[in-house]
Short mmCIF file of C-alpha atoms and ligand atoms in Angstrom, two decimals:
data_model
loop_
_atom_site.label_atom_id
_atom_site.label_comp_id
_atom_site.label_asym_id
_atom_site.label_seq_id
_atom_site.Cartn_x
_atom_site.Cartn_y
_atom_site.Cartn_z
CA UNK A 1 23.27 4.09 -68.11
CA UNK A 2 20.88 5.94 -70.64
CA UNK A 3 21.16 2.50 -72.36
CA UNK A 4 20.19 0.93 -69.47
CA UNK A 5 17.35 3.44 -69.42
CA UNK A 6 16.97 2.74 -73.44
CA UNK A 7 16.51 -1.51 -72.71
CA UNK A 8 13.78 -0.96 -69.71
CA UNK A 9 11.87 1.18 -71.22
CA UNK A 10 12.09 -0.48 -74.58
CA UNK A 11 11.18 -4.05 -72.30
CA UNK A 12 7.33 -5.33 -72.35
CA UNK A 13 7.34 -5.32 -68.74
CA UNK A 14 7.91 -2.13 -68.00
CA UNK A 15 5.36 -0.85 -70.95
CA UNK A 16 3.73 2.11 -69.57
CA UNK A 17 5.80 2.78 -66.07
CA UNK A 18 6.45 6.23 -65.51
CA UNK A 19 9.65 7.23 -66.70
CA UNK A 20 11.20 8.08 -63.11
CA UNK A 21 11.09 5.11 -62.26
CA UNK A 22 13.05 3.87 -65.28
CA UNK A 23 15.91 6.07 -64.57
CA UNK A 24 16.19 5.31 -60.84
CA UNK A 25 16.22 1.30 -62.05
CA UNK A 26 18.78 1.55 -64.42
CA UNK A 27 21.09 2.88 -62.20
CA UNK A 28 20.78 -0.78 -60.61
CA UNK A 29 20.59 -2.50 -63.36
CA UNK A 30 23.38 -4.98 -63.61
CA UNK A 31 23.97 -6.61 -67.46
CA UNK A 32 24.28 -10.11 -67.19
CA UNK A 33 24.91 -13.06 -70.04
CA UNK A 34 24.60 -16.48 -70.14
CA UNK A 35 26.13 -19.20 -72.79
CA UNK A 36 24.23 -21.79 -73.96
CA UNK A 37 23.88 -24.79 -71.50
CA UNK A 38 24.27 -22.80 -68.27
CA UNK A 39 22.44 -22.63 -65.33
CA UNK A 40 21.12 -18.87 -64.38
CA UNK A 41 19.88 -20.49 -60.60
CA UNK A 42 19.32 -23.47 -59.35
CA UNK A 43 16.29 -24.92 -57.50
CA UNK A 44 16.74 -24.50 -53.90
CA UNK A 45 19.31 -21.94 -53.41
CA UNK A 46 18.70 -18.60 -52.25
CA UNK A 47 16.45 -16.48 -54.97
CA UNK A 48 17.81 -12.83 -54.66
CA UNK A 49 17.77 -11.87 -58.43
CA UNK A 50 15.21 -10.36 -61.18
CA UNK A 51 15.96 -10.94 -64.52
CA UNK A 52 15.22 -8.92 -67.81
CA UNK A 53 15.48 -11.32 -70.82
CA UNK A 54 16.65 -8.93 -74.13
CA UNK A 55 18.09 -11.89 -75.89
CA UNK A 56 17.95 -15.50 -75.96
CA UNK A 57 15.91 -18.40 -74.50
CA UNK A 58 15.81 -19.83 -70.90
CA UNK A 59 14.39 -23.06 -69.72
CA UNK A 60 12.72 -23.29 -66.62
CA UNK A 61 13.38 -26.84 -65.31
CA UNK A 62 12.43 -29.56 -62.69
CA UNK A 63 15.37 -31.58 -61.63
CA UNK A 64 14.02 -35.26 -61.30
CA UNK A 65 15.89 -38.35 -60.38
CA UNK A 66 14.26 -41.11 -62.99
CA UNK A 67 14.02 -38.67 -66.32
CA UNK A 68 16.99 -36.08 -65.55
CA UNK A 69 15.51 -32.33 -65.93
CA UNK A 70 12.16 -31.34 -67.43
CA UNK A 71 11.89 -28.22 -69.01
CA UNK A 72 7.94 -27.16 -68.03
CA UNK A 73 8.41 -23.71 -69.73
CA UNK A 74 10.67 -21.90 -71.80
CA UNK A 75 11.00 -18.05 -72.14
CA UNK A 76 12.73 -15.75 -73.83
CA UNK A 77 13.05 -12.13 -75.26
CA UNK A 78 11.08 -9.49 -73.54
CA UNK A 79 9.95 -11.58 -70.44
CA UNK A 80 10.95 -11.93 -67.16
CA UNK A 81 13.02 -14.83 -65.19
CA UNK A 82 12.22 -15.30 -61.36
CA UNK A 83 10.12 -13.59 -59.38
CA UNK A 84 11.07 -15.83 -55.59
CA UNK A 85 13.11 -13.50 -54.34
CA UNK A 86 9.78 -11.43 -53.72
CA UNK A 87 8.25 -13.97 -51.33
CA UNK A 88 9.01 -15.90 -48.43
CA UNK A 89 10.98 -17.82 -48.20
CA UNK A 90 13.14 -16.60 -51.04
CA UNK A 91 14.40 -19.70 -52.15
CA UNK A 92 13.83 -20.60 -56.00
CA UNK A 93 11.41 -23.77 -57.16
CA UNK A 94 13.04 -24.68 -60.10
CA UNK A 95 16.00 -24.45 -61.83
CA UNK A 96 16.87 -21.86 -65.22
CA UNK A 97 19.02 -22.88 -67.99
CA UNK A 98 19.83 -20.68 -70.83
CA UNK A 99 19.05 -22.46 -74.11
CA UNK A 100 21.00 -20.01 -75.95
CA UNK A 101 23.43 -17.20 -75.44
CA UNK A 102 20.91 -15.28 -73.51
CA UNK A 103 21.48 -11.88 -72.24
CA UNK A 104 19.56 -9.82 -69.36
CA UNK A 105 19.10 -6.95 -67.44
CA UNK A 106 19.44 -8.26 -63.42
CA UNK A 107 17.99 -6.21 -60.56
CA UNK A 108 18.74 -7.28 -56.54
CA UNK A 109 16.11 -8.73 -55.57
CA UNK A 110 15.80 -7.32 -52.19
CA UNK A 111 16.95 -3.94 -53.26
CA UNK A 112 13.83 -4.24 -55.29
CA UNK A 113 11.66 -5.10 -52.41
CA UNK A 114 12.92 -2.04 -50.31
CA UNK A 115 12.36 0.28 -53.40
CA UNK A 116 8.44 -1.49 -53.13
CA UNK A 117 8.00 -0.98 -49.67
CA UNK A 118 8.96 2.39 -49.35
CA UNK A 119 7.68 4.01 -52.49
CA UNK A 120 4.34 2.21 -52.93
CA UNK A 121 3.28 3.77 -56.37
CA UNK A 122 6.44 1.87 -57.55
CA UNK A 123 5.51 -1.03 -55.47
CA UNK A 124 1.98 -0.85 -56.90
CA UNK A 125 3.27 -0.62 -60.41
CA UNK A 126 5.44 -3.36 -59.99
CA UNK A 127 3.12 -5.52 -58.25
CA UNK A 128 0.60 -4.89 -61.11
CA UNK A 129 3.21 -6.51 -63.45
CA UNK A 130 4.36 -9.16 -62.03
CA UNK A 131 0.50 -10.14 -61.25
CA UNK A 132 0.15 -9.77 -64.81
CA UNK A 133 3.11 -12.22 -65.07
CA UNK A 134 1.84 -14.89 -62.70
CA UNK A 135 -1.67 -14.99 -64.29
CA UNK A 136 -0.43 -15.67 -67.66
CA UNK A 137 1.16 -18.42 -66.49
CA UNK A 138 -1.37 -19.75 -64.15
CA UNK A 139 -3.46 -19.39 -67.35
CA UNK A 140 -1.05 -21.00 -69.55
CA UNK A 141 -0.32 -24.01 -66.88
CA UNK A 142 -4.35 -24.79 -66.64
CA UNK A 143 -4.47 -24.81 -70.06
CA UNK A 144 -1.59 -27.08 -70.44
CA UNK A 145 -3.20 -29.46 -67.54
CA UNK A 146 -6.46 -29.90 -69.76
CA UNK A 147 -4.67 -31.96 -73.03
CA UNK A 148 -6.27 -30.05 -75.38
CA UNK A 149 -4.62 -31.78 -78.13
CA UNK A 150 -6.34 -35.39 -76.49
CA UNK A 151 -9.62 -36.82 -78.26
CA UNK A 152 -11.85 -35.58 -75.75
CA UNK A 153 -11.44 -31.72 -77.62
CA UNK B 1 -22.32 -33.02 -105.83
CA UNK B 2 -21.22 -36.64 -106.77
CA UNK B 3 -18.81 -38.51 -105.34
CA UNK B 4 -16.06 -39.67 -107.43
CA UNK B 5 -13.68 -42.38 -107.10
CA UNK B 6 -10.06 -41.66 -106.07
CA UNK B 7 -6.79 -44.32 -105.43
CA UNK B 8 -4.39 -44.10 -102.87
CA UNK B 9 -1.01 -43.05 -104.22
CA UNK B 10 0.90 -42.62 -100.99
CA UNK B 11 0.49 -43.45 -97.27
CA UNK B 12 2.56 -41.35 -94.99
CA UNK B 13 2.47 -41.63 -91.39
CA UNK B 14 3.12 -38.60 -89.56
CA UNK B 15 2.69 -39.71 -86.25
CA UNK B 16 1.08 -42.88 -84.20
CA UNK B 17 -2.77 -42.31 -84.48
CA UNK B 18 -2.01 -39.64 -87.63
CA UNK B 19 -1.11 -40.00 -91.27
CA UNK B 20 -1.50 -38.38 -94.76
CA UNK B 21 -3.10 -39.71 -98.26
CA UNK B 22 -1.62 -38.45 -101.42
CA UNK B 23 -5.34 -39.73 -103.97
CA UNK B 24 -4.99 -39.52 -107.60
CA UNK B 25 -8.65 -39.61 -109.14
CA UNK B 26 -9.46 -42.75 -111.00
CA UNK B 27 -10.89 -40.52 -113.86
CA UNK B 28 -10.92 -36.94 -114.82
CA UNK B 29 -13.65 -36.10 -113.28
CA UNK B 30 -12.18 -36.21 -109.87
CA UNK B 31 -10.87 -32.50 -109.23
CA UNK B 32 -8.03 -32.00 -107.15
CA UNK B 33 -8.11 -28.13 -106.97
CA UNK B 34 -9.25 -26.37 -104.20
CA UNK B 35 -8.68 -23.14 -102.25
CA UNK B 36 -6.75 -23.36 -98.50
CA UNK B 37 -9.40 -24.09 -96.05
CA UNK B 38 -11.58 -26.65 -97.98
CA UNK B 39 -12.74 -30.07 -96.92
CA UNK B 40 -13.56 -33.05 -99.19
CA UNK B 41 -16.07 -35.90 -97.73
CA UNK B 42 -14.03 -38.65 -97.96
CA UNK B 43 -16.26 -42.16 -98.16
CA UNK B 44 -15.40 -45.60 -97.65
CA UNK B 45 -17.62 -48.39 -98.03
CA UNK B 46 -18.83 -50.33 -95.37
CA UNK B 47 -17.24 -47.80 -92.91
CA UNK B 48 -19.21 -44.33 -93.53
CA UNK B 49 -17.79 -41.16 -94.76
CA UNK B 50 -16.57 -38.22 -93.22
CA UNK B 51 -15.19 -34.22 -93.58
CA UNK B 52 -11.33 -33.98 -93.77
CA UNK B 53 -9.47 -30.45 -94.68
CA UNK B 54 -7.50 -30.51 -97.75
CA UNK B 55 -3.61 -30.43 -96.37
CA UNK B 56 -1.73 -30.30 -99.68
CA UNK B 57 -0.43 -27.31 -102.14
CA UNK B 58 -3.24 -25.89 -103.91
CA UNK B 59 -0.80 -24.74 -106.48
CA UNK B 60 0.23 -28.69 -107.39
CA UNK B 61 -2.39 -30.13 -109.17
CA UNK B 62 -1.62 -33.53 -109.28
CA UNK B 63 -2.80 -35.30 -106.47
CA UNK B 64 -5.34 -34.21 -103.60
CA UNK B 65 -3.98 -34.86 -99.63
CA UNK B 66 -5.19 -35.35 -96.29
CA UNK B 67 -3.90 -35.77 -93.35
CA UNK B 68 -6.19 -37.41 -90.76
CA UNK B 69 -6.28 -38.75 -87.15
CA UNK B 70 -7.37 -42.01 -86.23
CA UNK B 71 -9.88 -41.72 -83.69
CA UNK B 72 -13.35 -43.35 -84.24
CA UNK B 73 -14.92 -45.74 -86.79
CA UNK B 74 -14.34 -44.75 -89.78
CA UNK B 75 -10.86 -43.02 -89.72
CA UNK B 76 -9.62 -46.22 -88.00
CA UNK B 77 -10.29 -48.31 -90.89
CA UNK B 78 -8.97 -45.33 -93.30
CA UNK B 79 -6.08 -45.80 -90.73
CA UNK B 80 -5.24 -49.37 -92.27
CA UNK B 81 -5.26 -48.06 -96.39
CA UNK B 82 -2.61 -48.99 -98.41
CA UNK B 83 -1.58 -47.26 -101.82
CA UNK B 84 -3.46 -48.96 -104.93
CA UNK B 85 -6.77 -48.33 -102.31
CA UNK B 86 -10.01 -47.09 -103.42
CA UNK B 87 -12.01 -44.45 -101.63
CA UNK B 88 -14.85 -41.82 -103.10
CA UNK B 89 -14.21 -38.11 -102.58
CA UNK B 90 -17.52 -35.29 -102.51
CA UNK B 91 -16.22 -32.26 -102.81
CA UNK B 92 -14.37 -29.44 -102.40
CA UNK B 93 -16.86 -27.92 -100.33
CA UNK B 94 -16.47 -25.49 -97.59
CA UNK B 95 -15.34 -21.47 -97.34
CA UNK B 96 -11.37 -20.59 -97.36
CA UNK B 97 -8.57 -18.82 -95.46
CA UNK B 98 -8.69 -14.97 -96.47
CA UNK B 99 -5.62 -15.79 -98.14
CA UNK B 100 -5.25 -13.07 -100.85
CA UNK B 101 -7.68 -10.68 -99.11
CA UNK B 102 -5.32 -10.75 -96.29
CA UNK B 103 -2.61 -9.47 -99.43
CA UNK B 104 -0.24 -5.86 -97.86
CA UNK B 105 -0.73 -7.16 -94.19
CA UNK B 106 0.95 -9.18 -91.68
CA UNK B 107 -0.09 -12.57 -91.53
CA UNK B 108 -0.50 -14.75 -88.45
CA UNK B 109 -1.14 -18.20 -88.93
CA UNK B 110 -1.46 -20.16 -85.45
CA UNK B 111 -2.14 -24.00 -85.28
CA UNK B 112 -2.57 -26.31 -82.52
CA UNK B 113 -2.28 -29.75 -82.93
CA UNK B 114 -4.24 -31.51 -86.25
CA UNK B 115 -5.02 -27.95 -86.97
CA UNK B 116 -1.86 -27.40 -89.22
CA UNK B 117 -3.37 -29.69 -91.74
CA UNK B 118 -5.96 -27.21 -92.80
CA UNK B 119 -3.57 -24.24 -92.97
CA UNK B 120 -0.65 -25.80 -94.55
CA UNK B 121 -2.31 -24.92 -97.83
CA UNK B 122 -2.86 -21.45 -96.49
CA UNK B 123 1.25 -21.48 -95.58
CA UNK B 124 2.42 -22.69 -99.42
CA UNK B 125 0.26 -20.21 -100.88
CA UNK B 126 1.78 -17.12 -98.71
CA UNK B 127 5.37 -18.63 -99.34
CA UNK B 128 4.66 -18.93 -102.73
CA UNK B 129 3.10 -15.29 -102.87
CA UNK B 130 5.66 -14.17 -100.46
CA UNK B 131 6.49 -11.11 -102.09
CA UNK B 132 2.49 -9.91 -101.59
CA UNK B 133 2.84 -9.72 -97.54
CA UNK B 134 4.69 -7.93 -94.98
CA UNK B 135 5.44 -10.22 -92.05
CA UNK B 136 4.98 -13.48 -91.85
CA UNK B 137 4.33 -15.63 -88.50
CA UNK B 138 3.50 -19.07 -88.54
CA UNK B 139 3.31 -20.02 -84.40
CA UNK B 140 2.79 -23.72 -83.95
CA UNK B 141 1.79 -26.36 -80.63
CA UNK B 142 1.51 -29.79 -80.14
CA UNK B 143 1.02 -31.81 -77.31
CA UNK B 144 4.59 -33.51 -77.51
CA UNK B 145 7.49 -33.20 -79.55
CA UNK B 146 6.16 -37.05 -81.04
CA UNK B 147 2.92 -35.20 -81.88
CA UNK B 148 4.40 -32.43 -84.73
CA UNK B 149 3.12 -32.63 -87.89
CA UNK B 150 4.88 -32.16 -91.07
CA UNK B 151 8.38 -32.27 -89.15
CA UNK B 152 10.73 -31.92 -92.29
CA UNK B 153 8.26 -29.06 -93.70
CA UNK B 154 8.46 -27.13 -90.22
CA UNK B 155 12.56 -27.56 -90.25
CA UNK B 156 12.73 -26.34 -93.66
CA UNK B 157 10.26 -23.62 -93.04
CA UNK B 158 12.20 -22.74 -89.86
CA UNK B 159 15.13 -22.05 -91.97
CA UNK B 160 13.53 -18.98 -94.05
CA UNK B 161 15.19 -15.53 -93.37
CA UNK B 162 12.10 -13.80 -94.40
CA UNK B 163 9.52 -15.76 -92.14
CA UNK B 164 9.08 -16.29 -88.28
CA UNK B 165 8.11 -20.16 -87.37
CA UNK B 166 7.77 -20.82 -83.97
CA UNK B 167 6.77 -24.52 -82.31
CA UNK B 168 6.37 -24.82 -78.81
CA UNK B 169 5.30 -28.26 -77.19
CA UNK B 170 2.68 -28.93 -73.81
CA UNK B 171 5.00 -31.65 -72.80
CA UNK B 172 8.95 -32.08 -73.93
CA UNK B 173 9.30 -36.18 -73.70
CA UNK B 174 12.16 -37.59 -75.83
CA UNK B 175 14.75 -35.22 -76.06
CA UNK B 176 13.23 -32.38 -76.96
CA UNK B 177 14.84 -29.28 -76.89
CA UNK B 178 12.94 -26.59 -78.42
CA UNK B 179 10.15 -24.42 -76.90
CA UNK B 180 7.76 -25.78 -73.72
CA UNK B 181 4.29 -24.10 -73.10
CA UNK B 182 1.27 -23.87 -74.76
CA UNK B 183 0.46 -22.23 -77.93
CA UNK B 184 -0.40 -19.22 -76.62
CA UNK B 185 2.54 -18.49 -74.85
CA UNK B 186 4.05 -17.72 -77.84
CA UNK B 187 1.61 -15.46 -79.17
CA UNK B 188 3.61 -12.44 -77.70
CA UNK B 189 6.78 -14.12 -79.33
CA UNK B 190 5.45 -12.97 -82.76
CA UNK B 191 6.82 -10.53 -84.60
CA UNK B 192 3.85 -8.65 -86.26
CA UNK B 193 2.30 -5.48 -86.33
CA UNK B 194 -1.26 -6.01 -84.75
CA UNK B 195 -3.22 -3.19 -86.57
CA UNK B 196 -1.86 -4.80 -90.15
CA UNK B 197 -2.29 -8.36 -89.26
CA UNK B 198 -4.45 -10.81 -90.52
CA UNK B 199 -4.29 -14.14 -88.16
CA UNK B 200 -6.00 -17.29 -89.03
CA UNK B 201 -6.49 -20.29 -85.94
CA UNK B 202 -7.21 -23.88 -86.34
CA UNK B 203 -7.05 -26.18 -83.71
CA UNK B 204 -9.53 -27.80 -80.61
CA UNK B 205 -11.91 -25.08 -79.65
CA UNK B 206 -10.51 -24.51 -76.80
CA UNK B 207 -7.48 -23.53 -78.13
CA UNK B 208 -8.58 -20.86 -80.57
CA UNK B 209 -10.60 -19.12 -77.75
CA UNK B 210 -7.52 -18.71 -75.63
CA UNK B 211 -5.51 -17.81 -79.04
CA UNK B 212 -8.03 -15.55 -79.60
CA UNK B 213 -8.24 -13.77 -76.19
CA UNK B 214 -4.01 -13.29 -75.89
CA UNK B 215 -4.46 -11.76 -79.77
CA UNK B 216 -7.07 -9.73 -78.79
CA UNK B 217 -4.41 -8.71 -75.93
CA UNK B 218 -2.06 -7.73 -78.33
CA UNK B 219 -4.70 -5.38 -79.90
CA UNK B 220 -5.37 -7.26 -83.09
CA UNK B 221 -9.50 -7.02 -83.91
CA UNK B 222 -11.86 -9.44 -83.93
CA UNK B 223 -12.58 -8.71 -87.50
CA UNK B 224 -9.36 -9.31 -88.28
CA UNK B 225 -9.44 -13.01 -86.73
CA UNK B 226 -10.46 -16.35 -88.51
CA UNK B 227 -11.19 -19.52 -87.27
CA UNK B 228 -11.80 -23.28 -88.58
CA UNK B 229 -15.39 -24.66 -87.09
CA UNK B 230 -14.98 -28.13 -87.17
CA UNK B 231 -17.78 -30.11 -85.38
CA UNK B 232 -19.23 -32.95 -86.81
CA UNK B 233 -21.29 -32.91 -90.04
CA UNK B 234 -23.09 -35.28 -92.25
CA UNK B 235 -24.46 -34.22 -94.98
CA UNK B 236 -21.80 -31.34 -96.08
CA UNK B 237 -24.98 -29.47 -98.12
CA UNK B 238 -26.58 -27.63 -95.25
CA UNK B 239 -29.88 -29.95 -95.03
CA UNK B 240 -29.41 -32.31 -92.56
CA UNK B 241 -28.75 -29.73 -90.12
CA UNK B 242 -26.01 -31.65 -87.75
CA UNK B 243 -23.67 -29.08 -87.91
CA UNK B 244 -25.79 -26.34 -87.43
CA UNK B 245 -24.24 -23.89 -84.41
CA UNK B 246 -27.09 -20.99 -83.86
CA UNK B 247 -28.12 -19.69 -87.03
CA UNK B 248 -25.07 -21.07 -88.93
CA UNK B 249 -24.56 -24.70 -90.95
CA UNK B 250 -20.58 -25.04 -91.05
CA UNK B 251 -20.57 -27.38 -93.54
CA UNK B 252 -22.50 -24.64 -95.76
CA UNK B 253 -21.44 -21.11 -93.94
CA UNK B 254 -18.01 -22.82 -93.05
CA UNK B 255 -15.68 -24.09 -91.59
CA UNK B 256 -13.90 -20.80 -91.84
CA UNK B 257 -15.78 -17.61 -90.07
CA UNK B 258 -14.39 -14.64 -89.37
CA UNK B 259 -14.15 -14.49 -85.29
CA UNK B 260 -16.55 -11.78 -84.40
CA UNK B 261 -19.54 -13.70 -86.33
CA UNK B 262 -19.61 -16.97 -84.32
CA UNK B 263 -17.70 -15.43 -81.12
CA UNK B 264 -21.15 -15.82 -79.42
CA UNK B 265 -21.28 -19.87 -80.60
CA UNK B 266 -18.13 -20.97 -79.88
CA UNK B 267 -17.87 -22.91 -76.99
CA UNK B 268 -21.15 -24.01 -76.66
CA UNK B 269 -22.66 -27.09 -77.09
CA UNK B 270 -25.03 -28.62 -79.24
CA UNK B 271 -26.74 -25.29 -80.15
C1 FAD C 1 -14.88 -29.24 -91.83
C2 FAD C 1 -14.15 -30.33 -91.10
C3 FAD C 1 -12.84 -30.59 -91.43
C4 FAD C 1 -12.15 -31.61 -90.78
N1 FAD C 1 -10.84 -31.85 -91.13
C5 FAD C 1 -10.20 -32.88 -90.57
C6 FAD C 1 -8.87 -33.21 -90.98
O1 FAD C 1 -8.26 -32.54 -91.84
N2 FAD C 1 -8.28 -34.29 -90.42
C7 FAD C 1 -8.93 -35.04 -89.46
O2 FAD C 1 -8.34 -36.02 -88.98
N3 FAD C 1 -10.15 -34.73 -89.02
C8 FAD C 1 -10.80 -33.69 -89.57
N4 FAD C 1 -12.09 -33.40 -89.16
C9 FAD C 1 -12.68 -34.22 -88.10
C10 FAD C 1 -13.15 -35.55 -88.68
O3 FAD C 1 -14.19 -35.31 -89.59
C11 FAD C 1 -13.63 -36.46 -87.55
O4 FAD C 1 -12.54 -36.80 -86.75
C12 FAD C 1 -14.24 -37.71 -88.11
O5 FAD C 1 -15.49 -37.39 -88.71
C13 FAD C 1 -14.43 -38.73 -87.02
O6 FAD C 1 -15.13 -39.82 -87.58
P1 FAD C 1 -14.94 -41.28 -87.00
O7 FAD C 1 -16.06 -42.10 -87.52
O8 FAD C 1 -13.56 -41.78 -87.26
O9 FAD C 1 -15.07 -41.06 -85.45
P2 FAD C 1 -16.40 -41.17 -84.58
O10 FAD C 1 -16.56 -42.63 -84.23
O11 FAD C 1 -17.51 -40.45 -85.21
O12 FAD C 1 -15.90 -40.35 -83.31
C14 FAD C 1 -14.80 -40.78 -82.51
C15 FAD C 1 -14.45 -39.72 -81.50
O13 FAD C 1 -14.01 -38.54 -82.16
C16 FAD C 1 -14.80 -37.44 -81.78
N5 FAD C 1 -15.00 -36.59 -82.96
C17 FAD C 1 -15.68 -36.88 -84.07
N6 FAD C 1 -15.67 -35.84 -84.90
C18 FAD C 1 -14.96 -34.88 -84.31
C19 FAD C 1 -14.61 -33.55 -84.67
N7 FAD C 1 -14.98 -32.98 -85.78
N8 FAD C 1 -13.85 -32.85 -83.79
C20 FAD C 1 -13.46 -33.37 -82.62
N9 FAD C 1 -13.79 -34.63 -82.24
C21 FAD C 1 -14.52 -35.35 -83.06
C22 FAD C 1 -16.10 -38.02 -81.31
O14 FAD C 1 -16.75 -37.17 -80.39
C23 FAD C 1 -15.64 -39.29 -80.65
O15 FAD C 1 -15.16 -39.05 -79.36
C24 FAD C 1 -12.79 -32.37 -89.78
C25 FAD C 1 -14.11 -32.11 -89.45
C26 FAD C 1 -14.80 -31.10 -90.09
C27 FAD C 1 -16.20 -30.82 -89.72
#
């Protein structure tokens, strides 16, 4: 457990959280690993769980008929894997595929969402994060969409 | 400064609109030393002339290199030389990477696209004066896998125990299986300490100032922060004014500035 508490609070997302919170999350934290070449979810299925990436590489992939899978982002070490199971209708949108022996921290995802709901401050300091999360990669996506590599820059 | 006449050794393509000269000069007045950061005025008759980085070793003095992309009139036509070519070179003129100032600190080197060409030299002169820093990042992006630069050079480089090389793609086509996401994405990825580290950015504009703001994120200082200008210039001697951005020529203040000097210019037009 403390090295539960040791790999949370060590973890970029959880830079700053009040350290009550750590403890009471570790004690739900489930270690999980991965080999290279398998699938963490798949696109559809039910999202319920929150990944911690310590280790390793994940691609986040769009199944397509004509050209197989696409990765459209990869990510790795001291970021986070799926955040669907926070909103309706808590089903994932793409698939994850380890690209390495990949090990994480998971958390239930609607464990999670009680612990939100009824203790806002958490809820708020969570929400903060994974905000932080989603804008980086809204950022990162927009930035992708404008070519910047093309002749026009 | 004179131009001086230079033959093409070696045509290498590195990718479909991009290649790299290896010149030796036809005489010995042609100088092929420079420092990491430098641009040369490369002229060819009947087609015009126009400012290309360095891209070789500055410690090999044997030939001079560029690598340029083919997109208007004149590198089109330099698009088509073969070796035994002739072509006249003006320079080196231009500032340089902070280099050995940025000697006892981490050093970030982050390239989008063409922008690897001007801070390869920059990269053999830190591998050769390994010893003299403390980490070493070099965090590259491309548009696609088919779009890398120096592919060998980043495998080999990729392979050091005592350097972190990272290459991340906008778009995986054609088997690629490495990182996806743009270049900042993997700015968090590096492993440096940001109040010792030194981080020089070449690439579009647009680029830098995201790399920029997602350093700045990470806490590393403006001051700290240098950046290849590289809009279009003419005369390379600070008269003709084309190149001026505010109060600054970068053919004569440039192309290198440190960030918090031209943070105001960048990303304006035609100032
Ligand atoms: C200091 C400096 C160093 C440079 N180093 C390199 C290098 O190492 N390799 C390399 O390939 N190029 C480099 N460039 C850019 C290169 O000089 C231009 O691509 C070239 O002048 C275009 O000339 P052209 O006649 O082929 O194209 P033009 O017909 O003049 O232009 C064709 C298209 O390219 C665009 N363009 C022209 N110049 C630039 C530019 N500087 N940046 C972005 N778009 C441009 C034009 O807007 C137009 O859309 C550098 C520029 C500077 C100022």
């Amino acid at each position: 457990m403390e090295n539960f508490e040791q790999l949370l609070a060590a973890h970029s997302f959880f830079k700053g959280i009040d350290a009550k919170y750590i403890s009471r999350l570790a004690e739900q934290a489930t270690p999980v690993s991965f080999k290279a070449g398998e699938y963490i979810f798949h696109q559809s299925e039910k999202a319920r769980q929150f990944y911690l990436l310590n280790e390793g590489k994940v691609a986040v992939e769009v199944p397509t008929l004509v050209h197989g899978s696409i990765t459209i982002q990869t990510t790795g070490q001291n970021e986070i894997l799926g955040w669907s199971w926070l909103f309706p209708p808590y089903t994932w949108h793409f698939d994850a595929r380890a690209m390495e022996a990949t090990n994480a921290l998971v958390f239930d995802g609607e464990w999670l969402r009680g612990q939100c709901e009824e203790d806002h401050e958490l809820g708020y300091a969570f929400m903060k994060r994974i905000s932080e999360t989603v804008v980086n990669r809204l950022q990162a996506t927009r930035l992708q969409l404008l070519d910047v590599y093309g002749i026009h820059f | 400064m004179l131009p001086h006449l230079f033959r093409v050794h070696q045509v290498h393509r590195e990718t479909v609109d991009t290649f790299t000269l290896q010149l030796d000069p036809v005489d010995e007045r042609g100088a092929v030393s420079f420092v990491p950061g430098q641009f040369n005025m490369l002229y060819l008759p009947g087609a015009g002339e126009v400012p290309i980085s360095v891209s070789g070793d500055p410690a090999q003095a044997k030939h001079l290199t560029h690598t340029i992309r083919s997109v208007g009139a004149v590198t089109k036509v330099m698009d088509k030389l073969k070796r035994g070519d002739l072509l006249a070179v003006r320079g080196p003129f231009g500032t340089h990477w902070p280099v050995e100032e940025a000697e006892g600190n981490d050093i970030v080197i982050i390239a989008g696209g063409l922008g690897l060409a001007p801070l390869r030299p920059a990269f053999y002169q830190v591998l050769s004066d390994r010893e003299k820093y403390n980490k070493v990042v070099l965090l590259y992006g491309a548009r696609t896998p088919q779009d890398l630069l120096y592919r060998h050079e980043l495998e080999r480089w990729r392979g050091l125990l005592d350097v972190q090389v990272e290459v991340t793609v906008d778009s995986p086509v054609g088997g690629w299986h490495g990182d996806v996401g743009v270049i900042t994405t993997l700015i968090p990825r590096g492993h440096f300490d940001p109040a010792r580290t030194v981080a020089l950015v070449c690439g579009p504009e647009i680029m830098m100032r995201y790399t920029v703001m997602e350093l700045e994120k990470r806490e590393v200082s403006q001051n700290k922060i240098f950046v290849s200008i590289e809009r279009n210039m003419k005369c390379a001697t600070g008269f003709c004014g084309h190149c001026q951005l505010g109060p600054i020529f970068i053919c004569k203040d440039g192309p290198i500035f440190r960030f918090d000097l031209v943070k105001d210019w960048l990303g304006k037009r035609d100032i």
